[in-house]
Each structure stands twice: as C-alpha cells, then as structure tokens.
Amino acid sequence: MDLIICVLGLLALAVEGIRCQGVYAPPSVRIIHSGHACNVEEERHTERVYTIREGETLELTCLVTGHPRPQIRWTKTAGSVSDRFHDSSVFNQTLNIAKILRTQGGRYYCKAENGLGSPAIKSIRVDVYYLDEPTVTVHQSIGEAKEQFYYERTVFLRCVANSNPPVRYSWHRGREVLTQGSDKGVEIYEPFFTQGETKILKLKNLRPQDYANYSCVASVRNVCAILDRSVIFKLTNKTASPSIKLLVEDPIVVNPGQTVSLVCITTGGEPPPILTWICSNDSLPQRSVVKGGTLTLPAITSDEAGVYSCVASNSVGNPAKKSTTIVVRALKKGRFWITPDPYHNDDNIQIGREVKISCQVEATPPEELTFSWLKNGRALRSSERMVITQTDPDISPGTTNLDIIDLKFTDFGTYTCVAALKGGGIPEISIDVNISSTTVPPNLTVPRGKSPLVTREGDTVELECLVSGKPKPIILWSRADKEVPMPDGSMQMESYDGVLRIVNVSREMTGSYRCQTSQYNGFNVKPREAEVELIVQYPPTVEPVYMEMRQGLGRPVVMTCRVLRAHPSRVLRFEWLLSNRLLHAGAFDAQRDETEYTIRSLNRDGWGEYTCNVINEAGAGKCTFQVTGKAYPPEFYYDTYSPLWQNRPRVYGFKLQWTQMNPNVVDRIVAYRLGIRQMGLQRWWEQEIPVDGAINKGELMTHNLTELIKPESYEVRLTPITRFGEGDSTIRIVTYSAPINPHLREFHCSFEEEAICMFTQDKNDDFDWTRHSAATRDTKYTPNTGPSGDRSGSKQGFYMYIETSRPRKEDEKARLVSPFFNIAPKNPYVITNPPAYCFGFFYHMYGKHIGTLNALLKQKGQTTSEAPAWSLNGNQGERWKQAKVSIHPTSSFQVVLEGIRGKGIEGDIAIDDVTLEEGECRDPPPNLSSKSPSTSSHIWLLCITLVMTLLEGQR
C-alpha cells in the first residue's frame, strides 16, 4: 500500500513538459585532450602545451556550453601560415588527426558561437616530437687534401639528425665512448653557427687505431618514448669520395620517338656510392626507367628534353655529379612577311624598286637549320638581283631573307621557302609567298551593323573585322578600353579570318575590342587597326533570390523584391505570381528600385510559393518567397545537469530538454511529435507530447525518456505541430555512459545482476574477481576466510571477491574497473576547481593470509599512472566495513578496485555496495551491522528522495 501511495504521488509530480525560464546563455569552451599525448602542461598560466609523437593520433575535444547549442569551428595557425583542415574536421566538436605530421604542430583554436555575446575561444599549442635517423658525412681538411685521401690527414665526421626537441649526440669508436679529452687525437665540438644541430668528431692526423667503426647516437632523452637512433660509419685507409663517368656524348641529339639510354658508372669511392638521376625539369619523366646507373627514356618527346645529371654519394666528401643535355630535334611555327622598298616611304610593291621576303622558323637544334628557296617550284640561287641571306644560327628563331633588287614583271610568281634540319628525320616546313601585281598591303574595316554589337549574357558572339589585301595577314585581337586579358586568359588572340568568336559571353566582357594586322603572313608595314564595341545585355539581378517567410494565420505579410543591377536598366516590368497564378503586374517607377506585395491577413489559401519576376529586354530576374506556417525547429538543451539516471540494472532514463526557436512567429504550438529509435535499427517509435498554453521564448521544456536499454544509444527526433501541421524537426543522439544519477545524486552497484553494473575485468591483471553469493560459495574449500553473506547479511545476495586458493601466488593482482563517469561542474558555464565526488564501498577482509585492497583513480586522456585513492592490508576481522574517500577528477574517469593476494590461501577479499556521490565525503558512518533496513523503509526513503528531486527540478 505504501508503495502505491508513493507511486501516485510521484505521478502527480512527474508531469511531462515541465518548463523553466531564462536558459539562453552565451557560449563557453574548454579544450580537453585524449589520443596519444605524451604530456600536457600549463605555460605562463595562459598557454597549454600538448606534446605528441609524430605518427600518433591527435584528438582534441572542445567542450562547449551555452544555449542555443553553439557552433564549433577549429582553426590552426603556425606563425603567419594558416592551415586549412578537411571540411569534416573544421566544424566537429572533436578534432582528430590520425598519424600526425611534424608540420601539423602549432596552435589550435576552438571557437564557439551561438549569436549571444562574443564568441568563446580557447587555444592549445601542439608540439609534435620526432627523431629522424642520423646521417654521418665525412670531410677532409681542405688545405691538406693531397694525393692519398686519408693518409696522415685530419678528418671530420659530422653527425646530423632532424628532431624535436633538440637532439643530443654521442660518439662511439667500436664499444668505446668518445668524449672530449678522452683521446688526444680526438676532438668533439659543436660549430657555433649550427646552434646545436650537429656534432663533429675531429680525428687529427689519422693513426692506425683511428681506422674503426664509428657510431653516432642521437637521443632526445626518451621523451614521448622516442628511442635513441644511431648510424655506423666504417673508416678505413680506402675510404674515398665518389667519382663517376658518363658513357654518353654531350649533348645527345635525337629525333622524337627514339629511345634514349644514359649510362653512368662509378670509377671510385668507398663506401660504394649510391647513384641517382635528376632532371632540370624538377622530376624525371613519368615513363622513364631507372635500373642501377642506367636511365632509359622510351619514345622521347620534345617536352622531355633538358639536362640530365647522374649524382653519386657515399657520405664522404661532396657528391660527384656529371651531366648531359638531351636535345630533341624539331621544326615549328613557320611564318613569313613582305617588306616593300625600305628606302622609300611606300607601303606598296612597285616595279623597279626593292622587295624583301622574310621566312622564319623555330628549330631545335638551331645550328642544324637550313633554308632553301624555290620560284614557281624551281630552285633559286643567290645572285646580284636575288640576294639570299640567313641569320646567325645561334639566334633563335632562325630567319632567311630573299631580297629582290629592281623588281621586274618577270619576277612575279610564287616563291617558296623550305626549312629543314640537317640529317633529315624531321618533316620539312614549306611556306609559299605570291608576288604579283595584285599583292597589296592590308586594310581593315568593320562590317556595317557589326559595331556596336549587342548580345545577351550566355550567348555566343562573333566580333568581325574585314581584312583586304593580298596576302591576308594574321589578325591580332586585344582589349582597347582597358588592360585586361582576353576571354582565353591571354592578352592577345590570333585570328586567320578576322573573326573573334566568344562562347558564353559574360557581362564583364562589355567594352571595346581592337583588331590589328600583324606583320606575319602579310606586309611588314605599319599595322592597320579597327575597333568593335561589344554590349552585353543581362537580365536584372535581384534580391532576395529565395526567402522563407513564416507567419501565423490572420497576420500581415510584406514581400519586397529589389533590383541590384540590370542592362538595359530602362523599361523594367514586374509581375507577382502565386503558384503560376498572376496576382499583380506593372512597370517600375523610375525613382524606385524595388517592388512590394502585401498580404493584409494571411489565410490558409495564402500559404505557398510567391514569385516576383523583374523583366527587361534580356530576360527576367526572379525573387522567390516561400510563405508558410511551419514552426521553427526546437533547440535541444545540451547543458542539462546529469541528464542520465539509472535505477534499474538493465535500463536507464534520460532527461530530454529543449527550447522552441521563435515560438511566437507562427501559430501556437499545440504538441510535439517525439520519435525515437535505437542506433543501428530502422524502426522509429513515435508519440505526441501535448502542450498547454503558449510557449515563451527561452522557456525550457522537459520530457523524461524511460526504458532505454543499457548500453545502447538512441536517435531522438522532435517535431513541433501547429494548425499548419508539422514544423521543422531537430535530431540529437542520446548516448549511454555510467552516469551520476540526477535523482539520487549517486551511482550505486550491489552486483545483484550478472552485468555487474558494467564493471569490467582488467585484461592485463593476473586473475579475475568472482561474483558470488554465500548460498553458492563452497566454504569447505577454504575455511576461515571470506564473508558468510553479502553486505546486508543476506545469504542470497551477491558480492565480488577474489579467490586466493591455488593456483594463485603471492602478490598476484585482480583488477575490477568501473565504467566511465562524466564529470559535471556545479555551474555549467564556468569550470574553475575540479568537482569533488565521494567514492565509497563495503569491504570484507577476513583471514590470516589477507593481502592488500587498493582503490585507484584512472582519468581519461592522461598517460600517467593511476592515482592511488585508498589502500588497506591485513586481516580486518570477520565483518563488513565501509570505506569512503573523496576524489577530484579533472576529466572523465574510472575507479579501479585492485585485490592483491597475500601469503596463503586464507586471504579472500570481498567488496559490495559500491557508490559514487557528488560532493566531498562526510564523516563515514559507524560500521553497519548485518541487519538491513526494512523493505518499507527502503521504499519510503527512495520515494522521499525522488519527490524532493522532482520538486527541485520544477523550481
């Protein structure tokens, strides 16, 4: 009966949808770390330094408070350089960088903002530690380098290793450690200009004992568990720097498509040198093949021409380098021009005067270029009237000239310039030039009606200049009104027919374009020019392109469409439509750049998509307004203090809290549709949560989720409902972790269920704790140790104990690890001192061979050993006793209960009723007797506690 009365009282108080006021708050942030940190330390009270080894996983979590839920952005700066993350990393609460690189060290910032107050920013400096393999290079004193390289010479062994933090070096000769002063023939020093980056071993006047194995050991003193690294160099009387020889000519001249092989061999060096090939084009061609000292370039192309170098290195002296140049033969870009009599100011060809025909070709190699001339297909040789000349072969491109002195009618005809390369293999280039009475200089005109040229944005347009004359030259197009590139990105574009074709013309292309004759393939006279004006029309650009307008029934709605720019800007019309139904149309007022449409009182027929088309000759710009009565989404409240509780072994509950975004903009919210599904499953369970009365802005609502199965996570969806129907939904994830109970303000485990409250056995201990009850325990096996019942005295009740009978040995350990507990400060917006918790349990340590029982604190993200919290050893008598200890974790934590076997088999240790309460421990109560409170007392105590908690929550 008592239980029924209590439950009825609780039901009266546990009204779903309990509301609170004033929960909007600006953001606050705190950075916590996990992953593989070596160390985290505070510097100058303002900077946190996170040290991590290269290749490990960096994991930084930005813990935020504030409502609405702040948006989080991670950024990183290193000096003046900003690094950009992948999009998946920038806006996550947790920044995770797997296999971190040394270049990714620097200062990381977490920025949180929710529109209230200033953004909250915290930073942490990440220092990436690494140690590369050291390298040893050997050099001889330059002034003494004669004949035999290392006979009675001074030798320097230089050791270098890249590292962070700075490396320390040590030198060894065989097994002997070399130090300054330990050997008169040895000197060890660090050059001043290297600032500790290297250490040099100087061997003065080599002695027989100096020919040995030298090892350089680089160490960062085991920080981040980075082991020392070493390199060995064998110094002998044959040690020598490398020398090589190329078994190829220089240069190598080849035709396109040939396969080229470059052979490099070593002619000296000890240790044996390593050969590598490099190219002046930064990297070797993709199709190249390197095998030993041979580099093969199959089917070579002109792009693969360049300088190729063979480099030999063996860490002794300077690397040896030999180079050769590969020249790929080619002919390209044949052009000609005609120059009238240069001694008279005349652009026309005239009988009795001089005419020069020039022919130009780009050739590789230029010295192989040869020219020949034909007239009407017959070979032409240089004479007094027909003078043939050629430019210096070192000048590129190569040019040949044919000067016709005292032009006669018989000289009219077709002249052909033929360019070839000596040795053949490359197709010739032939250029025909016609000299006749019709050969006249060019003239440029713009066709009637082609300037100004009006087109619409997105069209294809052709700008045209008519070119007359014979021969017709190449036409060069450029912008005449400003120094900007042409549509293809160049400053000039060539045209052989005088037409400039522009595809997908844009408004930025409006302006003047100049067409101009070039000297190529025409007359070498003053350029002829003309201009074409291009006008690009485009539809009006308007704003807003799209806007959602939410409004309740019976209220006014005003929609405004604004014109930003248009060409032509005159004769603008507008039309307003609702779902393609014309509402209003007209012409723009010359004094205004916007049009409005007003709904005086919104009704159900007024919901929908409104379109405003603003029209000119080029087309229409469109403003779209979506008028709707949809409610805005709820805003989940993530700062609920200890939202998760558990009062039954297999299930847990969660306090779901939220506010409503802009609740008064639309009609009153009458209910919420709650959907919930277990992660990994498809099926949603739904229910409606009714809402009584209007919701105020910032009003906090609560709904308790119950019967959630441990340890599953759930996806929760919340949708507001108005007269319009369903509004926008919000989704969040509810994750189980062993909580601090928000009702009882404690965690309690009596090991009555097989799941043992999600405690786990440590995999790295020697043996396990055992769950038992006195009713099932075999007391004949080990008498005089262990409890006769659980902590309450029940023979059926369960507890955990360590069985110390054989094969267990002295000092072997059994470790029981609690689930993770999340810490929560009293004030969710300010985290100052670490919160306090009281960890308690009952223990039974009876027997003459009792060992030790330890309680240890293990915090997430800390690599240091577990902190001891409580310890006791030896026989404590045949009764249960209570232990309590205050702990102050700074991050999510676990508690470890460690039992250590004593000297013999009469050493069973038992534990029961483990609790974790918020706040410091009060004075521990006196040891309890084996009698437990009556069931009725338990029920009323639990009932009163729950009632008080609910009342406190309502306040």
PDB file of C-alpha atoms in Angstrom, residues 214-395:
ATOM      1  CA  TYR A 214      82.301   4.940 -35.616  1.00  0.00           C
ATOM      2  CA  SER A 215      78.728   5.191 -34.422  1.00  0.00           C
ATOM      3  CA  CYS A 216      76.803   8.384 -33.790  1.00  0.00           C
ATOM      4  CA  VAL A 217      73.926   8.036 -31.332  1.00  0.00           C
ATOM      5  CA  ALA A 218      71.152  10.659 -31.495  1.00  0.00           C
ATOM      6  CA  SER A 219      68.913  10.963 -28.456  1.00  0.00           C
ATOM      7  CA  VAL A 220      66.011  13.095 -27.299  1.00  0.00           C
ATOM      8  CA  ARG A 221      66.255  11.532 -23.836  1.00  0.00           C
ATOM      9  CA  ASN A 222      63.323   9.134 -24.368  1.00  0.00           C
ATOM     10  CA  VAL A 223      60.696  11.898 -24.403  1.00  0.00           C
ATOM     11  CA  CYS A 224      57.400  10.582 -25.762  1.00  0.00           C
ATOM     12  CA  ALA A 225      59.044   7.121 -25.583  1.00  0.00           C
ATOM     13  CA  ILE A 226      61.149   8.013 -28.644  1.00  0.00           C
ATOM     14  CA  LEU A 227      64.076   5.604 -28.638  1.00  0.00           C
ATOM     15  CA  ASP A 228      67.630   6.618 -29.440  1.00  0.00           C
ATOM     16  CA  ARG A 229      68.705   6.212 -33.058  1.00  0.00           C
ATOM     17  CA  SER A 230      72.191   5.543 -34.338  1.00  0.00           C
ATOM     18  CA  VAL A 231      74.223   5.238 -37.510  1.00  0.00           C
ATOM     19  CA  ILE A 232      77.549   3.452 -38.061  1.00  0.00           C
ATOM     20  CA  PHE A 233      80.331   4.571 -40.396  1.00  0.00           C
ATOM     21  CA  LYS A 234      83.343   2.376 -41.125  1.00  0.00           C
ATOM     22  CA  LEU A 235      86.521   4.411 -41.623  1.00  0.00           C
ATOM     23  CA  THR A 236      89.368   2.589 -43.419  1.00  0.00           C
ATOM     24  CA  ASN A 237      92.505   3.534 -45.293  1.00  0.00           C
ATOM     25  CA  LYS A 238      90.485   3.034 -48.508  1.00  0.00           C
ATOM     26  CA  THR A 239      87.728   5.483 -47.615  1.00  0.00           C
ATOM     27  CA  ALA A 240      87.327   7.893 -50.512  1.00  0.00           C
ATOM     28  CA  SER A 241      84.818  10.306 -52.002  1.00  0.00           C
ATOM     29  CA  PRO A 242      82.856   9.150 -55.064  1.00  0.00           C
ATOM     30  CA  SER A 243      83.842   9.582 -58.699  1.00  0.00           C
ATOM     31  CA  ILE A 244      81.756   8.679 -61.753  1.00  0.00           C
ATOM     32  CA  LYS A 245      81.828   8.620 -65.540  1.00  0.00           C
ATOM     33  CA  LEU A 246      79.049   9.095 -68.113  1.00  0.00           C
ATOM     34  CA  LEU A 247      79.244   6.718 -71.065  1.00  0.00           C
ATOM     35  CA  VAL A 248      77.313   9.106 -73.329  1.00  0.00           C
ATOM     36  CA  GLU A 249      78.017  12.145 -75.501  1.00  0.00           C
ATOM     37  CA  ASP A 250      77.147  15.680 -74.560  1.00  0.00           C
ATOM     38  CA  PRO A 251      74.868  16.867 -75.992  1.00  0.00           C
ATOM     39  CA  ILE A 252      72.745  13.978 -77.210  1.00  0.00           C
ATOM     40  CA  VAL A 253      70.690  14.961 -80.270  1.00  0.00           C
ATOM     41  CA  VAL A 254      67.781  12.624 -81.050  1.00  0.00           C
ATOM     42  CA  ASN A 255      64.581  12.541 -83.079  1.00  0.00           C
ATOM     43  CA  PRO A 256      61.166  12.377 -81.415  1.00  0.00           C
ATOM     44  CA  GLY A 257      60.072   8.802 -80.701  1.00  0.00           C
ATOM     45  CA  GLN A 258      63.574   7.427 -80.215  1.00  0.00           C
ATOM     46  CA  THR A 259      64.515   5.521 -77.051  1.00  0.00           C
ATOM     47  CA  VAL A 260      67.398   7.140 -75.179  1.00  0.00           C
ATOM     48  CA  SER A 261      69.594   5.351 -72.657  1.00  0.00           C
ATOM     49  CA  LEU A 262      72.007   7.207 -70.361  1.00  0.00           C
ATOM     50  CA  VAL A 263      74.668   5.073 -68.679  1.00  0.00           C
ATOM     51  CA  CYS A 264      76.521   6.209 -65.543  1.00  0.00           C
ATOM     52  CA  ILE A 265      79.232   4.128 -63.816  1.00  0.00           C
ATOM     53  CA  THR A 266      81.246   4.622 -60.653  1.00  0.00           C
ATOM     54  CA  THR A 267      85.010   4.859 -61.001  1.00  0.00           C
ATOM     55  CA  GLY A 268      85.849   5.242 -57.324  1.00  0.00           C
ATOM     56  CA  GLY A 269      84.566   5.753 -53.821  1.00  0.00           C
ATOM     57  CA  GLU A 270      84.485   3.829 -50.540  1.00  0.00           C
ATOM     58  CA  PRO A 271      81.906   3.010 -49.212  1.00  0.00           C
ATOM     59  CA  PRO A 272      80.422   2.160 -52.638  1.00  0.00           C
ATOM     60  CA  PRO A 273      78.482   5.220 -53.849  1.00  0.00           C
ATOM     61  CA  ILE A 274      74.751   5.265 -54.494  1.00  0.00           C
ATOM     62  CA  LEU A 275      73.757   6.545 -57.959  1.00  0.00           C
ATOM     63  CA  THR A 276      70.676   8.688 -58.614  1.00  0.00           C
ATOM     64  CA  TRP A 277      69.409  10.566 -61.678  1.00  0.00           C
ATOM     65  CA  ILE A 278      67.903  14.050 -61.629  1.00  0.00           C
ATOM     66  CA  CYS A 279      66.485  16.285 -64.352  1.00  0.00           C
ATOM     67  CA  SER A 280      66.500  20.041 -64.871  1.00  0.00           C
ATOM     68  CA  ASN A 281      62.693  19.839 -65.235  1.00  0.00           C
ATOM     69  CA  ASP A 282      62.390  19.147 -61.476  1.00  0.00           C
ATOM     70  CA  SER A 283      61.435  15.492 -61.834  1.00  0.00           C
ATOM     71  CA  LEU A 284      62.229  12.623 -64.160  1.00  0.00           C
ATOM     72  CA  PRO A 285      59.655  11.912 -66.907  1.00  0.00           C
ATOM     73  CA  GLN A 286      56.858   9.645 -65.727  1.00  0.00           C
ATOM     74  CA  ARG A 287      57.685   6.957 -68.289  1.00  0.00           C
ATOM     75  CA  SER A 288      61.400   6.904 -67.511  1.00  0.00           C
ATOM     76  CA  VAL A 289      63.007   3.709 -66.175  1.00  0.00           C
ATOM     77  CA  VAL A 290      65.994   3.701 -63.807  1.00  0.00           C
ATOM     78  CA  LYS A 291      67.928   0.487 -63.320  1.00  0.00           C
ATOM     79  CA  GLY A 292      71.203   0.780 -61.472  1.00  0.00           C
ATOM     80  CA  GLY A 293      73.148   3.555 -63.146  1.00  0.00           C
ATOM     81  CA  THR A 294      71.160   3.389 -66.414  1.00  0.00           C
ATOM     82  CA  LEU A 295      68.347   5.824 -67.177  1.00  0.00           C
ATOM     83  CA  THR A 296      66.085   4.877 -70.110  1.00  0.00           C
ATOM     84  CA  LEU A 297      63.656   7.310 -71.766  1.00  0.00           C
ATOM     85  CA  PRO A 298      61.359   5.367 -74.136  1.00  0.00           C
ATOM     86  CA  ALA A 299      59.798   7.183 -77.145  1.00  0.00           C
ATOM     87  CA  ILE A 300      61.177  10.561 -76.110  1.00  0.00           C
ATOM     88  CA  THR A 301      59.183  13.754 -76.779  1.00  0.00           C
ATOM     89  CA  SER A 302      60.183  17.405 -77.067  1.00  0.00           C
ATOM     90  CA  ASP A 303      58.800  18.064 -73.570  1.00  0.00           C
ATOM     91  CA  GLU A 304      61.328  15.593 -72.133  1.00  0.00           C
ATOM     92  CA  ALA A 305      64.353  17.440 -73.497  1.00  0.00           C
ATOM     93  CA  GLY A 306      66.659  19.001 -70.909  1.00  0.00           C
ATOM     94  CA  VAL A 307      69.710  18.484 -68.730  1.00  0.00           C
ATOM     95  CA  TYR A 308      70.021  15.081 -67.039  1.00  0.00           C
ATOM     96  CA  SER A 309      72.511  14.587 -64.201  1.00  0.00           C
ATOM     97  CA  CYS A 310      73.922  11.490 -62.546  1.00  0.00           C
ATOM     98  CA  VAL A 311      74.747  12.056 -58.874  1.00  0.00           C
ATOM     99  CA  ALA A 312      76.890   9.703 -56.757  1.00  0.00           C
ATOM    100  CA  SER A 313      77.063   9.997 -52.970  1.00  0.00           C
ATOM    101  CA  ASN A 314      78.540   7.890 -50.181  1.00  0.00           C
ATOM    102  CA  SER A 315      78.619  10.448 -47.332  1.00  0.00           C
ATOM    103  CA  VAL A 316      82.340  11.057 -47.972  1.00  0.00           C
ATOM    104  CA  GLY A 317      83.332  14.443 -49.297  1.00  0.00           C
ATOM    105  CA  ASN A 318      80.972  16.126 -51.739  1.00  0.00           C
ATOM    106  CA  PRO A 319      78.689  14.150 -54.058  1.00  0.00           C
ATOM    107  CA  ALA A 320      80.014  13.611 -57.593  1.00  0.00           C
ATOM    108  CA  LYS A 321      77.844  14.936 -60.421  1.00  0.00           C
ATOM    109  CA  LYS A 322      78.050  14.524 -64.212  1.00  0.00           C
ATOM    110  CA  SER A 323      75.502  15.981 -66.647  1.00  0.00           C
ATOM    111  CA  THR A 324      74.484  15.709 -70.271  1.00  0.00           C
ATOM    112  CA  THR A 325      71.941  17.590 -72.352  1.00  0.00           C
ATOM    113  CA  ILE A 326      69.309  15.793 -74.415  1.00  0.00           C
ATOM    114  CA  VAL A 327      68.180  17.778 -77.479  1.00  0.00           C
ATOM    115  CA  VAL A 328      65.057  16.569 -79.290  1.00  0.00           C
ATOM    116  CA  ARG A 329      65.060  17.771 -82.884  1.00  0.00           C
ATOM    117  CA  ALA A 330      62.013  19.760 -84.024  1.00  0.00           C
ATOM    118  CA  LEU A 331      60.703  22.351 -86.522  1.00  0.00           C
ATOM    119  CA  LYS A 332      57.675  24.529 -85.734  1.00  0.00           C
ATOM    120  CA  LYS A 333      55.971  27.915 -86.228  1.00  0.00           C
ATOM    121  CA  GLY A 334      56.760  28.755 -89.874  1.00  0.00           C
ATOM    122  CA  ARG A 335      55.890  32.379 -90.750  1.00  0.00           C
ATOM    123  CA  PHE A 336      56.645  34.959 -93.467  1.00  0.00           C
ATOM    124  CA  TRP A 337      56.323  38.691 -94.140  1.00  0.00           C
ATOM    125  CA  ILE A 338      56.837  41.002 -97.111  1.00  0.00           C
ATOM    126  CA  THR A 339      58.737  44.278 -96.728  1.00  0.00           C
ATOM    127  CA  PRO A 340      58.293  46.835 -99.577  1.00  0.00           C
ATOM    128  CA  ASP A 341      61.255  49.004-100.617  1.00  0.00           C
ATOM    129  CA  PRO A 342      62.754  50.023 -97.251  1.00  0.00           C
ATOM    130  CA  TYR A 343      64.382  53.091 -98.831  1.00  0.00           C
ATOM    131  CA  HIS A 344      61.106  54.735 -99.871  1.00  0.00           C
ATOM    132  CA  ASN A 345      58.168  55.670 -97.710  1.00  0.00           C
ATOM    133  CA  ASP A 346      55.715  53.484 -99.574  1.00  0.00           C
ATOM    134  CA  ASP A 347      53.619  50.528 -98.439  1.00  0.00           C
ATOM    135  CA  ASN A 348      53.045  49.145-101.950  1.00  0.00           C
ATOM    136  CA  ILE A 349      55.160  46.936-104.201  1.00  0.00           C
ATOM    137  CA  GLN A 350      56.351  48.819-107.272  1.00  0.00           C
ATOM    138  CA  ILE A 351      58.228  47.810-110.416  1.00  0.00           C
ATOM    139  CA  GLY A 352      61.825  48.945-110.344  1.00  0.00           C
ATOM    140  CA  ARG A 353      62.053  49.013-106.553  1.00  0.00           C
ATOM    141  CA  GLU A 354      63.294  46.547-103.977  1.00  0.00           C
ATOM    142  CA  VAL A 355      61.127  43.880-102.258  1.00  0.00           C
ATOM    143  CA  LYS A 356      62.214  41.688 -99.335  1.00  0.00           C
ATOM    144  CA  ILE A 357      60.584  38.359 -98.461  1.00  0.00           C
ATOM    145  CA  SER A 358      61.393  37.050 -94.948  1.00  0.00           C
ATOM    146  CA  CYS A 359      60.804  33.486 -93.692  1.00  0.00           C
ATOM    147  CA  GLN A 360      61.066  32.448 -90.023  1.00  0.00           C
ATOM    148  CA  VAL A 361      61.073  29.004 -88.370  1.00  0.00           C
ATOM    149  CA  GLU A 362      61.769  27.811 -84.791  1.00  0.00           C
ATOM    150  CA  ALA A 363      64.293  24.942 -84.946  1.00  0.00           C
ATOM    151  CA  THR A 364      65.877  22.602 -82.407  1.00  0.00           C
ATOM    152  CA  PRO A 365      68.856  22.480 -82.521  1.00  0.00           C
ATOM    153  CA  PRO A 366      69.138  25.862 -84.272  1.00  0.00           C
ATOM    154  CA  GLU A 367      72.542  25.090 -85.788  1.00  0.00           C
ATOM    155  CA  GLU A 368      71.034  22.291 -87.895  1.00  0.00           C
ATOM    156  CA  LEU A 369      68.504  24.597 -89.544  1.00  0.00           C
ATOM    157  CA  THR A 370      68.891  25.005 -93.329  1.00  0.00           C
ATOM    158  CA  PHE A 371      66.820  27.094 -95.742  1.00  0.00           C
ATOM    159  CA  SER A 372      66.327  26.832 -99.488  1.00  0.00           C
ATOM    160  CA  TRP A 373      64.247  28.960-101.892  1.00  0.00           C
ATOM    161  CA  LEU A 374      62.155  27.984-104.911  1.00  0.00           C
ATOM    162  CA  LYS A 375      60.494  30.131-107.550  1.00  0.00           C
ATOM    163  CA  ASN A 376      57.483  28.551-109.166  1.00  0.00           C
ATOM    164  CA  GLY A 377      58.776  25.185-107.953  1.00  0.00           C
ATOM    165  CA  ARG A 378      62.312  25.545-109.292  1.00  0.00           C
ATOM    166  CA  ALA A 379      65.433  26.012-107.143  1.00  0.00           C
ATOM    167  CA  LEU A 380      66.549  29.592-106.670  1.00  0.00           C
ATOM    168  CA  ARG A 381      70.153  30.553-106.031  1.00  0.00           C
ATOM    169  CA  SER A 382      71.543  33.786-104.674  1.00  0.00           C
ATOM    170  CA  SER A 383      72.570  36.317-107.380  1.00  0.00           C
ATOM    171  CA  GLU A 384      73.107  40.049-107.776  1.00  0.00           C
ATOM    172  CA  ARG A 385      69.364  40.661-108.158  1.00  0.00           C
ATOM    173  CA  MET A 386      68.177  37.780-105.973  1.00  0.00           C
ATOM    174  CA  VAL A 387      70.144  38.041-102.731  1.00  0.00           C
ATOM    175  CA  ILE A 388      69.563  35.216-100.216  1.00  0.00           C
ATOM    176  CA  THR A 389      70.766  35.725 -96.626  1.00  0.00           C
ATOM    177  CA  GLN A 390      70.328  33.861 -93.334  1.00  0.00           C
ATOM    178  CA  THR A 391      70.614  34.967 -89.720  1.00  0.00           C
ATOM    179  CA  ASP A 392      73.274  33.672 -87.377  1.00  0.00           C
ATOM    180  CA  PRO A 393      72.352  30.076 -86.402  1.00  0.00           C
ATOM    181  CA  ASP A 394      72.813  30.937 -82.723  1.00  0.00           C
ATOM    182  CA  ILE A 395      69.922  33.400 -82.971  1.00  0.00           C
TER     183      ILE A 395
END
